[in-house]
mmCIF file with all atom_site columns, C-alpha atoms in Angstrom:
data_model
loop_
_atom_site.group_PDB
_atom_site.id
_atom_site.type_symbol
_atom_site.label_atom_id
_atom_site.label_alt_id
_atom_site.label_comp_id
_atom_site.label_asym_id
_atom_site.label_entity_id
_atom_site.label_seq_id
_atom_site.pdbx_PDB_ins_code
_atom_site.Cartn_x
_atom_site.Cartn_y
_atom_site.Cartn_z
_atom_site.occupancy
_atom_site.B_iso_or_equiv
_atom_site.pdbx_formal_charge
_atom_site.auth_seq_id
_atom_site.auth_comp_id
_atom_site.auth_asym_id
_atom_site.auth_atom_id
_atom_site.pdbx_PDB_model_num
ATOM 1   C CA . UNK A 1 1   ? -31.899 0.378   64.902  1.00 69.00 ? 1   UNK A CA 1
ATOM 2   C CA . UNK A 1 2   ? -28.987 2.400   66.444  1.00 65.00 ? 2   UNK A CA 1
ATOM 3   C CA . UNK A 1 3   ? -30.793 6.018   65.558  1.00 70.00 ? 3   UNK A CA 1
ATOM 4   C CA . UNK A 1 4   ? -34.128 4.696   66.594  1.00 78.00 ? 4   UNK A CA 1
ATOM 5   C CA . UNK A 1 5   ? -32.319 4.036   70.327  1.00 76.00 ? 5   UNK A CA 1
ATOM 6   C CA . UNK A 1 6   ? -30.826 6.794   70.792  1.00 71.00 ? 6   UNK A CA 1
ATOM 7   C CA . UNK A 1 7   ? -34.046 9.215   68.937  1.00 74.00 ? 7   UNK A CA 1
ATOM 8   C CA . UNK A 1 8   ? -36.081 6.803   71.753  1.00 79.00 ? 8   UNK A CA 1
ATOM 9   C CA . UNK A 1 9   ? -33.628 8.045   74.946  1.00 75.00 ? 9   UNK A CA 1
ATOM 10  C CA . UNK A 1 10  ? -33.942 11.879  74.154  1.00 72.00 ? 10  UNK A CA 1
ATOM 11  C CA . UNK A 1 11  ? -37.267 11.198  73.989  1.00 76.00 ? 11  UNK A CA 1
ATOM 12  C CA . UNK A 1 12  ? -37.830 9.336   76.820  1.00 73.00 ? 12  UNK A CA 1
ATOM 13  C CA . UNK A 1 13  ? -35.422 12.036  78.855  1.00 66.00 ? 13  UNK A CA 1
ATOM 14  C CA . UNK A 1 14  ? -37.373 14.934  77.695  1.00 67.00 ? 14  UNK A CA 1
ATOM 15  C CA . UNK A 1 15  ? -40.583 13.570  78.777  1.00 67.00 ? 15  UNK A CA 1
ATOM 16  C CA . UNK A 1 16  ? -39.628 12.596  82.056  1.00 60.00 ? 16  UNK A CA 1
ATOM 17  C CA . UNK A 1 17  ? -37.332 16.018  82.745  1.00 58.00 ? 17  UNK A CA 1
ATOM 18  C CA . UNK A 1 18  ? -40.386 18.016  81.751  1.00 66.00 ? 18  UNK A CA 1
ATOM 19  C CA . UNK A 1 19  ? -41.926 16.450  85.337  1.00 66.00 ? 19  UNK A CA 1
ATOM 20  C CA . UNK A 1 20  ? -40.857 18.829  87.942  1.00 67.00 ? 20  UNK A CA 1
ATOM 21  C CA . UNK A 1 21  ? -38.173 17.251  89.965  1.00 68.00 ? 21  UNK A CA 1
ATOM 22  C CA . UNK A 1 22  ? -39.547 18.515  93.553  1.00 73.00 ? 22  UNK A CA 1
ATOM 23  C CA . UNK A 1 23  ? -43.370 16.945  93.234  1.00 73.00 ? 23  UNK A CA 1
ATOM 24  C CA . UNK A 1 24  ? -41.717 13.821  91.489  1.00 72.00 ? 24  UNK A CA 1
ATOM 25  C CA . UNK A 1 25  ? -38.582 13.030  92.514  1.00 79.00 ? 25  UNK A CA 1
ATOM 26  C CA . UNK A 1 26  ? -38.752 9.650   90.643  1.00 82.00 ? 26  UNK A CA 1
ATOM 27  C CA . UNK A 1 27  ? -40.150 10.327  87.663  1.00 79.00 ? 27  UNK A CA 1
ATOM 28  C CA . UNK A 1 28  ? -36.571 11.022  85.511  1.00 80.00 ? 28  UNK A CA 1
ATOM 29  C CA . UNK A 1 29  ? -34.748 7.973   87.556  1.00 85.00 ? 29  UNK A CA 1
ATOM 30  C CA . UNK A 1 30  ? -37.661 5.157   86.596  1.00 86.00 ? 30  UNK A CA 1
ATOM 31  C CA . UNK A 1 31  ? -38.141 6.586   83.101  1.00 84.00 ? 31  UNK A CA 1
ATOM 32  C CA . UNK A 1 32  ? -34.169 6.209   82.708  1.00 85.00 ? 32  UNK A CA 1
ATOM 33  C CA . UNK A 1 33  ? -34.163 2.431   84.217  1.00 89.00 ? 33  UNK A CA 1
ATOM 34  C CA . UNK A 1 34  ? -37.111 1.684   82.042  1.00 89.00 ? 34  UNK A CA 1
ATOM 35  C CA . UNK A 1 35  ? -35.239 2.531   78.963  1.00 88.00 ? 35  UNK A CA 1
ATOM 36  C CA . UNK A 1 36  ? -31.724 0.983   80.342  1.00 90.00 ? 36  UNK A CA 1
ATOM 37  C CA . UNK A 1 37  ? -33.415 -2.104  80.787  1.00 91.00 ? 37  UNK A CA 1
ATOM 38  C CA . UNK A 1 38  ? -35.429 -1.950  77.728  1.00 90.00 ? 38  UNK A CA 1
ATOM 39  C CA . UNK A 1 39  ? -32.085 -1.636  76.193  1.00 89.00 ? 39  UNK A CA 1
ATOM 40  C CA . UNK A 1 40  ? -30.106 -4.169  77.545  1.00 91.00 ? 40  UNK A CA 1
ATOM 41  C CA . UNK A 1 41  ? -33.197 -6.565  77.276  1.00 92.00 ? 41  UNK A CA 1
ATOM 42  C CA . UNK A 1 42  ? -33.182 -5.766  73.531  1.00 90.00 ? 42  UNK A CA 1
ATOM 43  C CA . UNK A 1 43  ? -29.409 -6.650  73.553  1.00 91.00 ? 43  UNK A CA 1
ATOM 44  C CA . UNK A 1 44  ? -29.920 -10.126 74.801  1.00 91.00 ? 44  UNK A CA 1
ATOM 45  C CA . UNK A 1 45  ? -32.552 -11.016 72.936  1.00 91.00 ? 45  UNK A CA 1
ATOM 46  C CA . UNK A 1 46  ? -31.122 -10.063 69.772  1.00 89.00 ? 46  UNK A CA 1
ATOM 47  C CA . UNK A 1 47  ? -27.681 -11.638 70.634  1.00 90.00 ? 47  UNK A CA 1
ATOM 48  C CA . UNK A 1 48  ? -25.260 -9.399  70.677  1.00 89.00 ? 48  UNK A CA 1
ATOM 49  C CA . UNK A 1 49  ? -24.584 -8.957  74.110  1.00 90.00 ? 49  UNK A CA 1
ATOM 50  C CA . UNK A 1 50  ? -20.779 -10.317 73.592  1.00 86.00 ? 50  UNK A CA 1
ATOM 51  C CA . UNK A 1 51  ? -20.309 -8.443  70.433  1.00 86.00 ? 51  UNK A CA 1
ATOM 52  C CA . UNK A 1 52  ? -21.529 -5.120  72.417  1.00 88.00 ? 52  UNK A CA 1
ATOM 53  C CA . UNK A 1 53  ? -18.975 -5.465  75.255  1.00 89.00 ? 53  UNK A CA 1
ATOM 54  C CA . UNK A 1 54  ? -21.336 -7.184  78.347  1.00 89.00 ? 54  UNK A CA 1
ATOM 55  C CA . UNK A 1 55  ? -18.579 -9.310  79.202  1.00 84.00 ? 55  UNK A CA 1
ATOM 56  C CA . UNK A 1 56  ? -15.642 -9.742  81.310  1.00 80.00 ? 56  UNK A CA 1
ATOM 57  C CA . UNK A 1 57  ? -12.899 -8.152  79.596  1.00 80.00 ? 57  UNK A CA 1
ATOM 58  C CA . UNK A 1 58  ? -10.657 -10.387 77.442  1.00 68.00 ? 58  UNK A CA 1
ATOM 59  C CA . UNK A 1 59  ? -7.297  -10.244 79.089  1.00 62.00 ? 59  UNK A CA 1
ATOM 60  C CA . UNK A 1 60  ? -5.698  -9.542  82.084  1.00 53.00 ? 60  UNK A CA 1
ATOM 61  C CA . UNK A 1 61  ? -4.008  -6.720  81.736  1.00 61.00 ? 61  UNK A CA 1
ATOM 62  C CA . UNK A 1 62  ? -6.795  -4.304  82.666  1.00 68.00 ? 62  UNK A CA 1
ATOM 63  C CA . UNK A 1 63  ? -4.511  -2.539  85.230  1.00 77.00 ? 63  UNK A CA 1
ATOM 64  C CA . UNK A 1 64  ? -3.627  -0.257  82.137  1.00 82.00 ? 64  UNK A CA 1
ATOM 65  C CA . UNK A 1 65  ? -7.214  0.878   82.319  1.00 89.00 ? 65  UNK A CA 1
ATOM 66  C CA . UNK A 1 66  ? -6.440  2.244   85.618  1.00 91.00 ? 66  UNK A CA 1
ATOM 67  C CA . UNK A 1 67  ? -5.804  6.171   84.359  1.00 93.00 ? 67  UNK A CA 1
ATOM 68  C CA . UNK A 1 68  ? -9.821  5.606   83.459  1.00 95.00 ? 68  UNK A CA 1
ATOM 69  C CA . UNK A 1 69  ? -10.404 7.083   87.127  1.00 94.00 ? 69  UNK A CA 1
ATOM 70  C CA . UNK A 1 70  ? -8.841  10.409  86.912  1.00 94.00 ? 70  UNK A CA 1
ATOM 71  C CA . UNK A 1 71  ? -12.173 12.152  86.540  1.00 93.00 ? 71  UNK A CA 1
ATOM 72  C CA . UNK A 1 72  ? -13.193 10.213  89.841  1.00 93.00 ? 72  UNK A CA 1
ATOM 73  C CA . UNK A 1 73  ? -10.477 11.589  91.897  1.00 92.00 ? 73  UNK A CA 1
ATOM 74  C CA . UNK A 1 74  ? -10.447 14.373  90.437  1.00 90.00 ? 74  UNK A CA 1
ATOM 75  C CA . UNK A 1 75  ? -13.575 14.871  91.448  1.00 88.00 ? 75  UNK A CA 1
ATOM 76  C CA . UNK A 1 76  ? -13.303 13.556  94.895  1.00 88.00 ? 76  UNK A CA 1
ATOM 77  C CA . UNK A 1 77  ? -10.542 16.415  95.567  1.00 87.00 ? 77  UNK A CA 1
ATOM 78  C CA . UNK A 1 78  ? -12.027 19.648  94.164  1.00 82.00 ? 78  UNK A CA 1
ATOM 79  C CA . UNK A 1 79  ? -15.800 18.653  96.100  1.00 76.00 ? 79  UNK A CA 1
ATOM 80  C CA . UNK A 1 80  ? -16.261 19.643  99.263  1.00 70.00 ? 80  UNK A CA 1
ATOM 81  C CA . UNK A 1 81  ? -18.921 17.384  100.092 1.00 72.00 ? 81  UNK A CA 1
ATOM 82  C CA . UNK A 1 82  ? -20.955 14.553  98.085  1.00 73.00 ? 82  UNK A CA 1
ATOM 83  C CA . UNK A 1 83  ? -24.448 14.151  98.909  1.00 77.00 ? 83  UNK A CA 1
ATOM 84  C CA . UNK A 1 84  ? -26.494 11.919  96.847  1.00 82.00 ? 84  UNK A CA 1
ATOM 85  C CA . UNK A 1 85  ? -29.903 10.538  97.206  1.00 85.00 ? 85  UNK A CA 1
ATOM 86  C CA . UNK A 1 86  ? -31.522 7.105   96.389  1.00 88.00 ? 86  UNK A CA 1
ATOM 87  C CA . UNK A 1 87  ? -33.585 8.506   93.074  1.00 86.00 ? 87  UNK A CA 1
ATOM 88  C CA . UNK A 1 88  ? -30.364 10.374  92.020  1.00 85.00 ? 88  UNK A CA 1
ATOM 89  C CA . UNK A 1 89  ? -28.193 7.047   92.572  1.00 90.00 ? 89  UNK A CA 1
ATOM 90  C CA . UNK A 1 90  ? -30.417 4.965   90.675  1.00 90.00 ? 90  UNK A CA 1
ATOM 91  C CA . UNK A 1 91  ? -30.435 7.349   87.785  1.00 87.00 ? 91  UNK A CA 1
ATOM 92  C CA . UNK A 1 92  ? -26.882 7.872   87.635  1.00 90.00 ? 92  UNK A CA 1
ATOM 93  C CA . UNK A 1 93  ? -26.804 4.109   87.215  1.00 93.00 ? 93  UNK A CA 1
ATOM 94  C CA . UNK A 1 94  ? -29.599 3.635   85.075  1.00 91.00 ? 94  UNK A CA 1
ATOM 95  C CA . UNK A 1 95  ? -27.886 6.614   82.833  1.00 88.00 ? 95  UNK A CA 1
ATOM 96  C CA . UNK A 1 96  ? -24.314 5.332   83.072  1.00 93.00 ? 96  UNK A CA 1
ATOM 97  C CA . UNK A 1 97  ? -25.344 1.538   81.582  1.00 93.00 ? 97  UNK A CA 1
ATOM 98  C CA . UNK A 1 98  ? -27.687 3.075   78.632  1.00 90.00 ? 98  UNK A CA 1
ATOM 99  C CA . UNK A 1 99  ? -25.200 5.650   77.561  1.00 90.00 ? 99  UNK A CA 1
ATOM 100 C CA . UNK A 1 100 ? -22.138 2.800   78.253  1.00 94.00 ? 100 UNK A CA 1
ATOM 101 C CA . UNK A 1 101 ? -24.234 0.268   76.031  1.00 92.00 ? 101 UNK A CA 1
ATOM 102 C CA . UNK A 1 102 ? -25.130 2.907   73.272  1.00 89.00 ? 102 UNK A CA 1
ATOM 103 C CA . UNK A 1 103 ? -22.237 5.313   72.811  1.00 92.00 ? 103 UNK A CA 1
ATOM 104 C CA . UNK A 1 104 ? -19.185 2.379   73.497  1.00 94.00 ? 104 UNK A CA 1
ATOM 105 C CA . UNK A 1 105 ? -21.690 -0.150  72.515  1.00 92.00 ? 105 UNK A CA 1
ATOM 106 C CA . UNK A 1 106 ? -24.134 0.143   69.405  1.00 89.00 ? 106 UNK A CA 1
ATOM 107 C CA . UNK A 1 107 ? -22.124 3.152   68.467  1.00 90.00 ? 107 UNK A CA 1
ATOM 108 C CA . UNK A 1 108 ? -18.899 2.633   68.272  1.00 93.00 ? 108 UNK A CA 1
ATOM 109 C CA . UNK A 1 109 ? -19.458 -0.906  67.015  1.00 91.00 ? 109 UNK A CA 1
ATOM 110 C CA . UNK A 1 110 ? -21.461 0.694   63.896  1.00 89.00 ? 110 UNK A CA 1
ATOM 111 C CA . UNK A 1 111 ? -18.687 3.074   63.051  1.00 93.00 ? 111 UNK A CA 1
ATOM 112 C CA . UNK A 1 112 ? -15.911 0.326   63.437  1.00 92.00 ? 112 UNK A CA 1
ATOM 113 C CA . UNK A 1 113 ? -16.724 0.081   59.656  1.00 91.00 ? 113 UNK A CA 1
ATOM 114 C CA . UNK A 1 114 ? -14.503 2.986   59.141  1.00 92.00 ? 114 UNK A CA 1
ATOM 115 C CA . UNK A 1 115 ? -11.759 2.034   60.796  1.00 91.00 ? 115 UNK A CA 1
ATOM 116 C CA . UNK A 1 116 ? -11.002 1.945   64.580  1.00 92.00 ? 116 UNK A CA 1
ATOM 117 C CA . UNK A 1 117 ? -10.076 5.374   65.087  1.00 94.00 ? 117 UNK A CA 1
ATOM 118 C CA . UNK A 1 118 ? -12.466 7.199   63.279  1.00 95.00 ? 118 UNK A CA 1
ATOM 119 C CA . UNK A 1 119 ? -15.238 5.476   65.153  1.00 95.00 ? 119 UNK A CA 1
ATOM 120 C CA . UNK A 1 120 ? -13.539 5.995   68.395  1.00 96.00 ? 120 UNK A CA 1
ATOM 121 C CA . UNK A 1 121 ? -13.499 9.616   68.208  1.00 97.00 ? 121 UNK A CA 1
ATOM 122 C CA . UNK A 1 122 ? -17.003 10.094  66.373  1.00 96.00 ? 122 UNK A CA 1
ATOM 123 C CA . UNK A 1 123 ? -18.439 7.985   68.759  1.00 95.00 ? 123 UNK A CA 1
ATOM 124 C CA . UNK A 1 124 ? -16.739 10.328  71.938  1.00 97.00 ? 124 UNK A CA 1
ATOM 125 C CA . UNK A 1 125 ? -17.658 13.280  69.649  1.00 96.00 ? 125 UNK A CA 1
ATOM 126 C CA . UNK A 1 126 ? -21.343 12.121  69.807  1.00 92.00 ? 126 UNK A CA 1
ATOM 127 C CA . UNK A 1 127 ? -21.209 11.577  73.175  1.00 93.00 ? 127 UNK A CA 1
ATOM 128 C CA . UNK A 1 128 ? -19.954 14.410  74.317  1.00 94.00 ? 128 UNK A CA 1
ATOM 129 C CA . UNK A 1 129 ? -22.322 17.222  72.191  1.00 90.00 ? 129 UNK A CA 1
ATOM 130 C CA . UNK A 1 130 ? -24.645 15.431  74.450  1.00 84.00 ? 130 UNK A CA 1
ATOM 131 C CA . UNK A 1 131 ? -23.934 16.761  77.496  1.00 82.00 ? 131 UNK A CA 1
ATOM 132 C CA . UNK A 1 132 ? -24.425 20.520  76.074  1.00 81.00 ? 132 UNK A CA 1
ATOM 133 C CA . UNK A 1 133 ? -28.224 19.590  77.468  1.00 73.00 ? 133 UNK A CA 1
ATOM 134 C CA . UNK A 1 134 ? -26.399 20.673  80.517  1.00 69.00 ? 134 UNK A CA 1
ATOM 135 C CA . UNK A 1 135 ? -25.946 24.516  79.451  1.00 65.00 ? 135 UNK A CA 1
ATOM 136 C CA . UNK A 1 136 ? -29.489 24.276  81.273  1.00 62.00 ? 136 UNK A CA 1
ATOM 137 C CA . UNK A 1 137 ? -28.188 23.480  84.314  1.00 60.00 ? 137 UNK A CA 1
ATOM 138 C CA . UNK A 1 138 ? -24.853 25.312  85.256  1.00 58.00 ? 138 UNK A CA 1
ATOM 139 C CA . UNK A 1 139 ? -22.637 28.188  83.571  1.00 68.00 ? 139 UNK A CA 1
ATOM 140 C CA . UNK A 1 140 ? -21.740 28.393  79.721  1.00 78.00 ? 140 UNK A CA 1
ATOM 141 C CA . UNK A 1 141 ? -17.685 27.875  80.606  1.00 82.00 ? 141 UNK A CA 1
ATOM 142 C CA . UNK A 1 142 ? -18.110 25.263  83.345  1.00 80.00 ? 142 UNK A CA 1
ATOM 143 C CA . UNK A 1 143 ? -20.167 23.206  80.354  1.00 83.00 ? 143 UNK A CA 1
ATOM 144 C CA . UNK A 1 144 ? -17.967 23.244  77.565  1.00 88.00 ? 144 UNK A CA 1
ATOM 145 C CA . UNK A 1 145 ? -15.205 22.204  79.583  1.00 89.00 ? 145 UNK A CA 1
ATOM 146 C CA . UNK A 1 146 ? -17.924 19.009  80.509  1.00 89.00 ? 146 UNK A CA 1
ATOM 147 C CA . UNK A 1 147 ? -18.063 18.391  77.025  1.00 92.00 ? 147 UNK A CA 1
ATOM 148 C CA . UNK A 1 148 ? -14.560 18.720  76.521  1.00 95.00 ? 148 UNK A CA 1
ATOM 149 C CA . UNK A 1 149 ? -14.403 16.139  79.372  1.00 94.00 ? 149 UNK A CA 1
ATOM 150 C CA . UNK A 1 150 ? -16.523 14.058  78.101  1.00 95.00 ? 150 UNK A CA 1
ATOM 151 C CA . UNK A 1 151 ? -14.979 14.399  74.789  1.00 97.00 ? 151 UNK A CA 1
ATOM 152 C CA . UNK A 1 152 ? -11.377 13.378  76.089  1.00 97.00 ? 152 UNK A CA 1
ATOM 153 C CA . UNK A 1 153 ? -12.548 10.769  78.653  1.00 96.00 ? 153 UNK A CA 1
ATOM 154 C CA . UNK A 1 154 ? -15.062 9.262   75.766  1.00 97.00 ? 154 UNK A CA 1
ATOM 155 C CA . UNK A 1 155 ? -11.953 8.851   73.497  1.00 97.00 ? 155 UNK A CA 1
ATOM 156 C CA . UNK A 1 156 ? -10.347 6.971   76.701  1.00 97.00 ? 156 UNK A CA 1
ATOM 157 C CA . UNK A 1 157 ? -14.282 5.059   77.592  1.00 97.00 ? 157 UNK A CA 1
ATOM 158 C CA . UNK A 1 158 ? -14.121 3.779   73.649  1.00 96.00 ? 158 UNK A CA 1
ATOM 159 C CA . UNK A 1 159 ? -10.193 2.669   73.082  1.00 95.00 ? 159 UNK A CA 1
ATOM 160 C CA . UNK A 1 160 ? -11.085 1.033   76.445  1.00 93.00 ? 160 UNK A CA 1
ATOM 161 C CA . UNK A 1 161 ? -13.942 -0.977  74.989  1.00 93.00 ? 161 UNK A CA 1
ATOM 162 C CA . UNK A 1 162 ? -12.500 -1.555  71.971  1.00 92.00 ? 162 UNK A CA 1
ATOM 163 C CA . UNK A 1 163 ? -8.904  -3.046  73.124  1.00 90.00 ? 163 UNK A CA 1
ATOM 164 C CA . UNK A 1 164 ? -10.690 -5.110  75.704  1.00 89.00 ? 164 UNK A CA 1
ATOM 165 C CA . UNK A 1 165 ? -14.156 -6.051  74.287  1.00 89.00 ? 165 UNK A CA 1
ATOM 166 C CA . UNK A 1 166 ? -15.788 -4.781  77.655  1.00 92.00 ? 166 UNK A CA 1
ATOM 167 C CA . UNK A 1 167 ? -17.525 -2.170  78.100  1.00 94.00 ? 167 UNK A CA 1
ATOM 168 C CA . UNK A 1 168 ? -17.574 -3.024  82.048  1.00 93.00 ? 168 UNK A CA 1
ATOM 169 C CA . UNK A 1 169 ? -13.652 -0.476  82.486  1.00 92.00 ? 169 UNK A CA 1
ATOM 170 C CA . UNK A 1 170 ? -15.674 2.466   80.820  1.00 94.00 ? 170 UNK A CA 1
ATOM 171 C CA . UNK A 1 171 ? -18.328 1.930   82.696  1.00 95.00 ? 171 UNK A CA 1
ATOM 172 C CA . UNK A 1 172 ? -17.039 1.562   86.193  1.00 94.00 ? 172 UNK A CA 1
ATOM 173 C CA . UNK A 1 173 ? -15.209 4.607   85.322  1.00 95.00 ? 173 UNK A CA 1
ATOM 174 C CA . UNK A 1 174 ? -18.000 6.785   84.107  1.00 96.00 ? 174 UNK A CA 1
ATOM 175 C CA . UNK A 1 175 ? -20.354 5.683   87.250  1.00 96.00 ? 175 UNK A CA 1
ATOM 176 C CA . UNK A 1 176 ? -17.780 6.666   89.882  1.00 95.00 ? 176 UNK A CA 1
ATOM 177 C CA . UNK A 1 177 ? -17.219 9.539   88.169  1.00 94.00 ? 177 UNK A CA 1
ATOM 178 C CA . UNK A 1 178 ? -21.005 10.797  88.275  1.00 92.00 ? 178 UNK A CA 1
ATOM 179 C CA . UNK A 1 179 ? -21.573 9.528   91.618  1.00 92.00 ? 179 UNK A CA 1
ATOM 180 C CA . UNK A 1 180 ? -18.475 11.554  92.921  1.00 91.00 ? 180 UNK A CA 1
ATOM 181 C CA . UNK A 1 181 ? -19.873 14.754  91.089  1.00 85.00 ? 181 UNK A CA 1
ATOM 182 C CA . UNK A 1 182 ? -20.336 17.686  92.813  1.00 75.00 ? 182 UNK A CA 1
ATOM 183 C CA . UNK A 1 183 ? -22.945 20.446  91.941  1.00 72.00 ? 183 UNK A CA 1
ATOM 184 C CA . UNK A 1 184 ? -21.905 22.747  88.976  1.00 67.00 ? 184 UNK A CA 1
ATOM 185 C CA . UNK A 1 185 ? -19.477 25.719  90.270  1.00 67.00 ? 185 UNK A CA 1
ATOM 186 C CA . UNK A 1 186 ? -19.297 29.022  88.558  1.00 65.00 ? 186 UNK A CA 1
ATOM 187 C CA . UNK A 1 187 ? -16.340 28.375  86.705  1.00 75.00 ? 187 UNK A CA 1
ATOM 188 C CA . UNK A 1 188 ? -14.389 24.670  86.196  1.00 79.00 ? 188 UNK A CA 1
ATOM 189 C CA . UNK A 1 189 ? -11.634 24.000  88.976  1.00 81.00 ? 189 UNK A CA 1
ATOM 190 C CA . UNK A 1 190 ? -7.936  24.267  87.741  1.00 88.00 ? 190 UNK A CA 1
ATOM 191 C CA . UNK A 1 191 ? -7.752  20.494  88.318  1.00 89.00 ? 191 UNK A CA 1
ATOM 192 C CA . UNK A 1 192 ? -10.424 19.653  86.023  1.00 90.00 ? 192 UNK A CA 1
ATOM 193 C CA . UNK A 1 193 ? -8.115  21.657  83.566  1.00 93.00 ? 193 UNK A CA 1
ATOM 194 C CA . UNK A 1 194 ? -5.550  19.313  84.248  1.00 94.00 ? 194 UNK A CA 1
ATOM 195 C CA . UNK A 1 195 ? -7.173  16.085  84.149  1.00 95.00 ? 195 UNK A CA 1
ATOM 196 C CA . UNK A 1 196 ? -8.887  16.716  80.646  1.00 95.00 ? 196 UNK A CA 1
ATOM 197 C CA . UNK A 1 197 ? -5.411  17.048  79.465  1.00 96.00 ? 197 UNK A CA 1
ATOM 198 C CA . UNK A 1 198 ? -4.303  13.835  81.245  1.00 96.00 ? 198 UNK A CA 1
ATOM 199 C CA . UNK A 1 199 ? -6.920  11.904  79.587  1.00 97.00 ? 199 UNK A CA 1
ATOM 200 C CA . UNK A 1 200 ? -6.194  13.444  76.017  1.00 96.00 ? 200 UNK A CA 1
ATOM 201 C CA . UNK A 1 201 ? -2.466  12.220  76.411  1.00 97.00 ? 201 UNK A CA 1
ATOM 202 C CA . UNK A 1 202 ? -3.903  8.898   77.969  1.00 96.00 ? 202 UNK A CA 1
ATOM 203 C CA . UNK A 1 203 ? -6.656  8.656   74.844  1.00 96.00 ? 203 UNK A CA 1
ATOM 204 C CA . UNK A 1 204 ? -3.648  9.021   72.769  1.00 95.00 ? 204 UNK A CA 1
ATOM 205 C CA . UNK A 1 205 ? -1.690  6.622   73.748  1.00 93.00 ? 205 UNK A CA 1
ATOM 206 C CA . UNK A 1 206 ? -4.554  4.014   73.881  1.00 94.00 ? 206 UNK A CA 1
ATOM 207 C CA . UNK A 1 207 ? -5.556  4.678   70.098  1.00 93.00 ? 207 UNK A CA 1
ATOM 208 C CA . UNK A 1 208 ? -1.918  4.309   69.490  1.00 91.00 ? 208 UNK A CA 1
ATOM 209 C CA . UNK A 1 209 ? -1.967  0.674   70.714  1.00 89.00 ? 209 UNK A CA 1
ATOM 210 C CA . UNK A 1 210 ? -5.293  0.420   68.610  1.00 89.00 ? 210 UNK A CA 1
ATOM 211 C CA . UNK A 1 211 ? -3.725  1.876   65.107  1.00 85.00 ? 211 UNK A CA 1
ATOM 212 C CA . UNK A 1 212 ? -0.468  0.302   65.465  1.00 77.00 ? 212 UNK A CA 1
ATOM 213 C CA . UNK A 1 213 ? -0.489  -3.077  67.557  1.00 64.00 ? 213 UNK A CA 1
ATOM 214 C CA . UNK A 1 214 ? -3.872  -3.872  65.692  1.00 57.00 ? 214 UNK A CA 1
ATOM 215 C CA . UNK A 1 215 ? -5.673  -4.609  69.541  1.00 55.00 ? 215 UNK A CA 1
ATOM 216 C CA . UNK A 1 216 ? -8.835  -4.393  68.561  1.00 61.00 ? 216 UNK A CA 1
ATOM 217 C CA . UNK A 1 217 ? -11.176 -6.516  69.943  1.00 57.00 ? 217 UNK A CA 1
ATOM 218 C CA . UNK A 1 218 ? -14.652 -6.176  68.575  1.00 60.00 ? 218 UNK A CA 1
#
């Protein structure tokens, strides 16, 4: 069922992306919320919405999670200004939850079979060869260091999710970070440099506590 959902969202992106944005500017935004909610429906019904993460985290000390929002600030200091409209808000959320739910959810949860680790960094592997889609939409260098991004903050996203049983740290992390986006520049900023190496040495440390303190969750 996990390769059906996530053959069903490049499908379901495709077809709506082939729309042109301009004449319908909500085509790609309600196709997204359909399939989020689709999703997450699915989830429920079946059961598993504990075992997936859609919970409150399981202890208290989420402040640890705090290094989550690098990207965010990061972000928020290299932009010079963040405009975003309704139809790109709501698909930036509807986004966020599906990939959240799939890639630290169903994902990760199936690969748990071989160990924590493993599963942590296939999953973030997965996740981020994903956003080479974007070589479409912005310069060759400025996307593989997204996908190295996504790769390092995916390892963070997933040790998150798996130490806490939540997927609600990744994903408040990985929302803010999208919403505080800026348009793709010619060539990544030094900072983004920076905080991809911040979040490897964070990623580290969290799969440390999940090999050796045995934190798992899920």
């Amino acid at each position: 069922m996990t390769f059906l959902w996530i053959a069903s969202y490049g499908l379901v992106y495709a077809l709506a992306s082939y729309l042109p944005r301009e004449e319908y500017p909500w085509a790609v935004p309600l196709a997204m919320l359909g399939y989020s909610g689709a999703l997450i429906l699915w989830v429920f019904r079946t059961g598993q919405a504990r075992r997936l993460g859609l919970s409150t985290p399981r202890n208290i000390r989420c402040i640890r999670f705090l290094p989550l929002l690098m990207l965010p600030v990061c972000n928020l200091l290299t932009a010079e200004t963040i405009s975003l409209s309704f139809p790109t808000f709501v698909l930036i959320l509807a986004v966020c939850a599906a990939e959240e739910l799939f890639f630290r959810g169903l994902l990760l949860r199936f690969l748990m079979r071989y160990g924590a680790i493993p599963a942590v960094l296939l999953s973030s592997l997965v996740f981020a060869l994903f956003h080479l889609v974007n070589l479409t939409a912005g310069t060759a260098l400025y996307t593989w260091a997204q996908v190295l991004c996504a790769f390092a903050a995916g390892v963070c996203f997933a040790a998150a999710a798996a130490l806490s049983g939540s997927l609600l740290p990744g994903f408040a992390a990985h929302l803010l970070s999208n919403i505080t986006a800026a348009p793709a520049p010619a060539d990544p900023a030094p900072l983004l440099w920076l905080c991809i190496a911040l979040y490897c040495c964070y990623g580290a440390v969290l799969c440390k506590h999940l090999s050796v303190n045995k934190e798992c969750q899920i």
